[in-house]
Tab-separated table of C-alpha atoms in Angstrom:
chain	number	residue	atom	x	y	z
I	899	MET	CA	75.674	120.411	131.385
I	900	GLN	CA	76.752	117.351	129.453
I	901	ILE	CA	76.443	116.745	125.741
I	902	THR	CA	77.607	114.133	123.267
I	903	VAL	CA	79.799	115.171	120.350
I	904	ARG	CA	80.290	113.007	117.276
I	905	LEU	CA	82.575	113.398	114.290
I	906	PHE	CA	81.880	111.486	111.112
I	907	ALA	CA	83.728	110.342	108.008
I	908	GLY	CA	86.892	112.291	107.200
I	909	LEU	CA	86.573	114.433	110.325
I	910	ARG	CA	86.703	111.334	112.524
I	911	GLU	CA	89.810	110.123	110.739
I	912	ARG	CA	91.475	113.538	110.662
I	913	TYR	CA	91.002	114.296	114.345
I	914	GLY	CA	91.097	110.734	115.697
I	915	MET	CA	87.828	111.128	117.524
I	916	ASP	CA	84.550	109.309	117.068
I	917	VAL	CA	82.268	110.121	119.974
I	918	MET	CA	82.807	111.763	123.311
I	919	THR	CA	80.756	113.076	126.185
I	920	VAL	CA	81.839	116.512	127.314
I	921	SER	CA	80.839	118.938	130.019
I	922	VAL	CA	80.085	122.371	128.624
I	923	PRO	CA	78.958	125.647	130.161
I	924	GLY	CA	75.371	126.816	129.693
I	925	ASN	CA	74.514	129.199	126.851
I	926	ILE	CA	76.866	127.594	124.375
I	927	THR	CA	76.420	127.389	120.600
I	928	VAL	CA	77.268	124.644	118.138
I	929	SER	CA	80.332	126.543	116.897
I	930	GLU	CA	81.516	126.992	120.480
I	931	VAL	CA	81.204	123.234	120.998
I	932	TRP	CA	83.604	122.732	118.100
I	933	SER	CA	86.050	125.225	119.633
I	934	LEU	CA	85.802	123.499	122.994
I	935	VAL	CA	86.410	120.013	121.605
I	936	LEU	CA	89.031	120.991	118.993
I	937	PRO	CA	90.532	124.244	120.322
I	938	GLU	CA	93.461	124.230	117.916
I	939	GLU	CA	91.301	123.761	114.808
I	940	PRO	CA	89.080	126.436	113.264
I	941	LEU	CA	85.647	125.220	112.224
I	942	PRO	CA	85.885	124.596	108.461
I	943	ASP	CA	83.320	126.481	106.372
I	944	ASN	CA	82.059	123.367	104.616
I	945	VAL	CA	81.421	121.249	107.707
I	946	LEU	CA	77.769	120.474	108.405
I	947	ALA	CA	76.353	120.369	111.911
I	948	ALA	CA	73.435	118.452	113.351
I	949	GLN	CA	71.800	118.757	116.736
I	950	ASN	CA	69.826	115.721	117.857
I	951	MET	CA	69.908	114.421	114.269
I	952	GLU	CA	68.599	117.598	112.603
I	953	TYR	CA	70.679	120.047	110.583
I	954	VAL	CA	71.361	123.299	112.410
I	955	ASP	CA	73.435	126.395	111.816
I	956	TYR	CA	76.532	127.078	113.836
I	957	GLU	CA	74.790	129.596	116.094
I	958	SER	CA	72.151	127.168	117.335
I	959	ALA	CA	71.969	127.071	121.136
I	960	VAL	CA	72.931	123.774	122.751
I	961	ALA	CA	70.972	122.246	125.629
I	962	ASP	CA	71.848	119.705	128.279
I	963	GLY	CA	71.813	116.170	126.876
I	964	ASP	CA	72.050	117.237	123.239
I	965	GLU	CA	73.981	115.264	120.664
I	966	ILE	CA	76.014	117.492	118.356
I	967	ALA	CA	77.406	115.924	115.203
I	968	PHE	CA	79.856	117.361	112.698
I	969	PHE	CA	80.400	115.880	109.279
I	970	PRO	CA	81.729	116.830	105.875
I	971	PRO	CA	79.262	117.456	103.062
I	972	VAL	CA	78.174	114.321	101.277
I	973	THR	CA	79.169	113.975	97.673
I	974	GLY	CA	79.298	111.186	95.251
I	975	GLY	CA	77.357	109.321	92.693
I	976	ALA	CA	78.210	108.879	89.080
I	977	SER	CA	76.520	110.926	86.399
């Protein structure tokens, strides 16, 4: 099956990747997508994941045609 993987913000800059379409085996989870796309990099604990624009945990099952996005937590704003 094919999915789209996106990296945002600092992840995009760090890994030099914005968006890519990848072929993945069936029965794959979000964390396994990370390992497939960035096999040399462990999934950082503070990275958020979204599946089809909704937050998911790393063990969420991925389906054909899904868009999986990884991004650092959002911070900011002055107090």
